[in-house]
């Protein structure tokens, strides 16, 4: 079931272990909380992505009906939209946490 | 209240995304799902070969996927599986493919080009008029990629053709690195979304 490329995970585990060893003095207890924050930010990025794609498809379909220009729906499947969504999530989550802190 | 709901949603979606990423990148699950969605090739004699459109680059040259489909169609024609080959594609794609075919020994008289159809549904409808009604074509060898074939075949069958799938890019199904498996997931995802869209508007 496990396919090729798993050594990349080993690589990430090694560098993570080194980073944790260096940052140990700060206390390892808050590491779990940091993982939760990371997971929440990833979730926010996915929600932004879904919203971007949904609105994008709506705009493409509206443009097809209201103008003579033909736009393909594949326009909104550009990988860059995923990166933009991640940036949106980072900014939004940082802002939200700064307000609640 | 709103913030709590947002945080809970982010947490659940985030956890599912991380788990999904690990499964997609580091296991063979994407390959298995992709194989299940695949239409196996059925190469044999037909009245015409129809090469569906992809895209052209901004300089007018054929994109990689377009070139692969065109070459697959030309190879089938040169094997003598049909006496006519149709190239589809907007923005000069069909003509560029025709020029390629001629440079590889296909006679101009055996080539048809159609370049005004923006969707697979429009391509099937145009082929119904041009091939079925005007030329009496019944069986077509349909050339398109592995993800697109199931939807394309259904559309061509819906307008009355007997379709023999000539599936291209089968090699992507055996993607063996995390990056290639993620591309596979993207291809499957795009095609599943396209099928949902076609079903929603009753095109399938």
Coordinates of C-alpha atoms in Angstrom, one line a residue:
Chain A
X1 CA 0.0 0.0 0.0
X2 CA 2.8 2.4 0.9
X3 CA 4.3 3.6 -2.4
X4 CA 7.6 5.1 -3.5
X5 CA 8.8 8.4 -2.2
X6 CA 8.3 7.5 1.5
X7 CA 11.9 8.4 2.2
X8 CA 10.8 12.1 1.9
X9 CA 8.8 11.6 5.1
X10 CA 11.9 10.1 6.8
X11 CA 13.8 13.2 5.6
X12 CA 11.1 15.6 7.1
X13 CA 11.1 13.5 10.4
X14 CA 14.9 14.0 10.7
X15 CA 14.8 17.7 10.2
X16 CA 11.8 18.1 12.5
X17 CA 13.6 16.1 15.2
X18 CA 16.7 18.4 14.8
X19 CA 14.5 21.5 15.0
X20 CA 12.7 20.2 18.2
X21 CA 16.1 19.4 19.8
X22 CA 17.2 23.0 19.1
X23 CA 14.0 24.5 20.4
X24 CA 13.7 22.2 23.4
X25 CA 14.7 24.9 26.0
X26 CA 11.5 26.8 25.1
X27 CA 9.5 23.8 26.4
X28 CA 8.1 21.0 24.4
X29 CA 4.5 21.2 25.9
X30 CA 3.3 23.9 23.4
X31 CA 4.4 21.8 20.4
X32 CA 1.0 20.1 20.3
X33 CA -0.8 23.4 20.3
X34 CA 1.4 24.6 17.4
X35 CA 0.4 21.5 15.4
X36 CA -3.2 22.3 16.0
X37 CA -2.7 25.9 14.9
X38 CA -1.0 24.6 11.7
X39 CA -3.9 22.2 11.0
X40 CA -6.4 24.9 11.5
X41 CA -4.6 27.2 9.1
X42 CA -4.5 24.4 6.5
X43 CA -8.2 24.0 7.0
X44 CA -8.8 27.7 6.6
X45 CA -6.7 27.6 3.4
X46 CA -8.9 24.8 2.0
X47 CA -12.1 26.7 2.9
X48 CA -10.8 29.8 1.1
X49 CA -9.9 27.6 -1.9
X50 CA -13.4 26.2 -2.1
X51 CA -14.9 29.7 -1.8
X52 CA -12.5 31.0 -4.5
X53 CA -13.3 28.1 -6.9
X54 CA -17.1 28.3 -6.3
X55 CA -17.2 32.1 -6.9
X56 CA -14.8 31.7 -9.8
X57 CA -17.0 29.1 -11.5
X58 CA -20.0 31.4 -10.9
X59 CA -18.2 34.3 -12.6
X60 CA -17.1 32.2 -15.5
X61 CA -20.7 30.9 -16.1
X62 CA -22.1 34.5 -15.8
X63 CA -19.5 35.8 -18.3
X64 CA -20.5 33.1 -20.7
X65 CA -24.1 34.1 -20.5
X66 CA -23.7 37.9 -20.4
X67 CA -20.8 38.4 -22.9
X68 CA -19.8 36.9 -26.2
X69 CA -16.5 35.9 -24.6
X70 CA -16.0 32.1 -24.0
X71 CA -14.1 31.4 -20.8
X72 CA -13.2 27.8 -19.8
X73 CA -13.9 26.6 -16.2
X74 CA -10.4 25.2 -16.2
X75 CA -9.2 28.8 -15.6
X76 CA -10.1 28.4 -11.9
X77 CA -8.2 25.1 -11.5
X78 CA -4.8 26.9 -11.7
X79 CA -2.4 25.8 -9.0
X80 CA -1.7 29.4 -8.2
X81 CA -5.2 29.7 -6.7
X82 CA -4.2 27.2 -4.1
X83 CA -1.2 29.2 -3.1
X84 CA -3.2 32.4 -3.0
X85 CA -5.7 30.6 -0.7
X86 CA -2.9 29.6 1.6
X87 CA -1.7 33.2 1.8
X88 CA -5.3 34.4 2.5
X89 CA -5.6 31.8 5.3
X90 CA -2.3 32.8 6.9
X91 CA -3.2 36.5 6.9
X92 CA -6.8 35.9 8.1
X93 CA -5.9 33.4 10.8
X94 CA -3.0 35.6 12.1
X95 CA -5.4 38.6 12.2
X96 CA -8.2 36.6 13.9
X97 CA -5.8 35.2 16.6
X98 CA -4.3 38.7 17.3
X99 CA -7.8 39.9 18.0
X100 CA -8.7 37.0 20.3
X101 CA -5.3 37.1 22.2
Chain B
X1 CA -20.3 31.6 18.3
X2 CA -19.4 32.3 14.7
X3 CA -15.7 32.1 15.6
X4 CA -16.1 28.8 17.3
X5 CA -17.9 27.3 14.3
X6 CA -15.1 28.6 12.0
X7 CA -12.4 27.2 14.2
X8 CA -14.2 23.8 14.4
X9 CA -14.6 23.7 10.6
X10 CA -11.0 24.7 10.0
X11 CA -9.8 22.0 12.4
X12 CA -11.9 19.2 10.8
X13 CA -11.1 20.3 7.2
X14 CA -7.5 20.7 8.1
X15 CA -7.1 17.3 9.6
X16 CA -8.9 15.7 6.7
X17 CA -6.7 17.6 4.3
X18 CA -3.5 16.5 6.0
X19 CA -4.6 12.9 6.1
X20 CA -5.8 13.1 2.5
X21 CA -2.5 14.5 1.4
X22 CA -0.5 11.8 3.0
X23 CA -2.7 9.1 1.5
X24 CA -2.6 10.7 -2.0
X25 CA 1.2 11.3 -2.0
X26 CA 2.6 8.3 -0.3
X27 CA 0.2 5.4 -1.0
X28 CA -1.1 3.7 -4.2
X29 CA -4.7 4.7 -3.5
X30 CA -4.8 7.4 -6.2
X31 CA -3.5 4.9 -8.8
X32 CA -6.2 2.4 -7.8
X33 CA -9.0 5.0 -8.0
X34 CA -7.7 6.2 -11.4
X35 CA -7.6 2.7 -12.8
X36 CA -11.3 2.2 -11.8
X37 CA -12.2 5.4 -13.8
X38 CA -10.3 4.3 -16.9
X39 CA -11.9 3.2 -20.1
X40 CA -9.6 0.6 -21.7
X41 CA -8.7 1.1 -25.3
X42 CA -10.6 -0.9 -28.0
X43 CA -8.6 -0.4 -31.1
X44 CA -10.1 -1.7 -34.3
X45 CA -11.5 -0.6 -37.7
X46 CA -13.8 2.4 -37.7
X47 CA -15.4 4.8 -40.2
X48 CA -13.4 7.8 -38.8
X49 CA -10.8 8.8 -36.3
X50 CA -11.8 11.8 -34.1
X51 CA -9.0 13.5 -32.2
X52 CA -10.5 15.7 -29.5
X53 CA -9.2 19.2 -28.7
X54 CA -6.9 20.2 -25.8
X55 CA -5.2 23.6 -26.2
X56 CA -2.5 25.5 -28.0
X57 CA 0.3 27.5 -26.5
X58 CA 0.2 31.3 -26.8
X59 CA 2.6 31.1 -29.8
X60 CA 0.2 28.8 -31.7
X61 CA 2.2 25.6 -31.2
X62 CA 0.5 22.5 -29.9
X63 CA 0.5 21.9 -26.2
X64 CA 2.1 18.6 -25.0
X65 CA -1.2 16.9 -24.4
X66 CA -2.5 18.1 -27.8
X67 CA 0.6 16.8 -29.6
X68 CA 0.2 13.4 -27.8
X69 CA -3.4 13.0 -28.9
X70 CA -2.6 14.1 -32.5
X71 CA 0.3 11.6 -32.8
X72 CA -1.9 8.9 -31.4
X73 CA -4.6 9.7 -34.0
X74 CA -2.0 9.8 -36.8
X75 CA -0.6 6.4 -35.7
X76 CA -4.0 4.9 -35.8
X77 CA -4.7 6.3 -39.3
X78 CA -1.4 5.0 -40.6
X79 CA -2.3 1.6 -39.3
X80 CA -5.2 1.7 -41.7
X81 CA -7.9 1.6 -39.0
X82 CA -10.0 4.3 -40.7
X83 CA -10.0 6.2 -44.0
X84 CA -10.7 9.6 -42.5
X85 CA -9.2 11.6 -39.6
X86 CA -10.8 14.6 -37.9
X87 CA -8.8 17.1 -35.9
X88 CA -10.7 19.3 -33.5
X89 CA -9.4 22.4 -31.7
X90 CA -9.9 26.2 -31.4
X91 CA -7.3 28.9 -32.0
X92 CA -5.5 27.1 -34.8
X93 CA -5.1 23.8 -32.9
X94 CA -7.0 21.7 -35.5
X95 CA -5.0 23.3 -38.4
X96 CA -1.7 22.8 -36.6
X97 CA -2.5 19.1 -36.1
X98 CA -3.5 18.8 -39.7
X99 CA -0.2 20.2 -40.8
X100 CA 1.6 17.8 -38.6
X101 CA -0.4 14.9 -40.1
X102 CA 0.4 16.0 -43.6
X103 CA 4.1 16.2 -42.7
X104 CA 3.8 12.6 -41.6
X105 CA 2.4 11.4 -44.8
X106 CA -1.4 11.7 -44.4
X107 CA -3.2 13.0 -47.5
X108 CA -4.9 16.4 -47.1
X109 CA -8.1 14.9 -48.6
X110 CA -8.4 12.4 -45.7
X111 CA -8.3 15.1 -43.1
X112 CA -11.2 17.1 -41.7
X113 CA -10.7 20.1 -39.3
X114 CA -13.2 21.7 -37.0
X115 CA -12.1 24.7 -34.9
X116 CA -15.1 26.4 -33.4
X117 CA -16.2 24.1 -30.6
X118 CA -15.3 25.2 -27.1
X119 CA -16.5 22.1 -25.1
X120 CA -16.6 18.3 -25.5
X121 CA -20.4 18.5 -25.7
X122 CA -20.1 21.0 -28.6
X123 CA -17.6 18.8 -30.3
X124 CA -19.9 15.7 -30.1
X125 CA -22.8 17.8 -31.5
X126 CA -20.6 19.1 -34.4
X127 CA -19.4 15.6 -35.2
X128 CA -23.1 14.5 -35.3
X129 CA -23.8 17.0 -38.0
X130 CA -20.5 16.7 -40.0
X131 CA -19.8 13.0 -39.7
X132 CA -23.1 11.2 -39.0
X133 CA -25.6 13.3 -41.0
X134 CA -23.4 14.4 -43.9
X135 CA -21.0 11.5 -44.4
X136 CA -22.9 8.6 -42.8
X137 CA -20.2 7.8 -40.3
X138 CA -21.4 5.3 -37.6
X139 CA -18.3 4.0 -35.8
X140 CA -15.5 6.4 -34.6
X141 CA -12.2 5.8 -33.0
X142 CA -12.2 8.4 -30.3
X143 CA -8.8 9.8 -29.3
X144 CA -8.6 11.5 -25.9
X145 CA -6.8 11.2 -22.6
X146 CA -7.4 8.6 -19.9
X147 CA -9.3 10.9 -17.6
X148 CA -11.5 12.5 -20.3
X149 CA -12.5 9.3 -22.1
X150 CA -15.5 8.2 -20.1
X151 CA -17.3 11.5 -20.4
X152 CA -16.3 12.0 -24.0
X153 CA -17.5 8.5 -25.0
X154 CA -20.8 9.0 -23.3
X155 CA -21.4 12.3 -25.2
X156 CA -20.5 10.8 -28.5
X157 CA -22.7 7.7 -27.9
X158 CA -25.5 10.1 -26.9
X159 CA -25.4 11.7 -30.4
X160 CA -25.6 8.3 -32.0
X161 CA -22.0 7.1 -32.6
X162 CA -20.6 3.7 -31.9
X163 CA -17.4 4.6 -30.0
X164 CA -14.2 2.7 -30.0
X165 CA -12.0 4.3 -27.3
X166 CA -8.4 5.1 -28.3
X167 CA -7.2 6.2 -24.8
X168 CA -4.0 8.1 -24.6
X169 CA -1.6 8.9 -21.7
X170 CA -2.3 5.6 -19.9
X171 CA 1.2 5.9 -18.4
X172 CA 0.0 8.5 -15.9
X173 CA -2.0 5.8 -14.1
X174 CA 1.3 4.2 -13.0
X175 CA 2.5 7.4 -11.4
X176 CA 5.3 6.3 -9.0
X177 CA 6.5 9.4 -7.2
X178 CA 4.6 11.6 -4.7
X179 CA 4.5 14.6 -7.1
X180 CA 3.2 12.5 -10.0
X181 CA 0.5 10.9 -7.7
X182 CA -0.6 14.4 -6.7
X183 CA -0.9 15.3 -10.4
X184 CA -3.0 12.2 -10.9
X185 CA -5.3 13.2 -8.0
X186 CA -5.7 16.6 -9.6
X187 CA -6.5 15.1 -13.0
X188 CA -9.1 12.7 -11.4
X189 CA -10.5 15.6 -9.4
X190 CA -10.9 17.9 -12.4
X191 CA -12.6 15.2 -14.4
X192 CA -15.0 14.2 -11.6
X193 CA -15.9 17.9 -11.1
X194 CA -16.5 18.1 -14.9
X195 CA -18.8 15.1 -14.8
X196 CA -20.7 16.5 -11.9
X197 CA -21.2 19.7 -13.9
X198 CA -22.4 17.8 -17.0
X199 CA -24.8 15.8 -14.9
X200 CA -26.1 18.9 -13.1
X201 CA -27.0 20.4 -16.5
X202 CA -28.2 17.1 -17.9
X203 CA -25.6 16.9 -20.6
X204 CA -24.8 13.3 -19.7

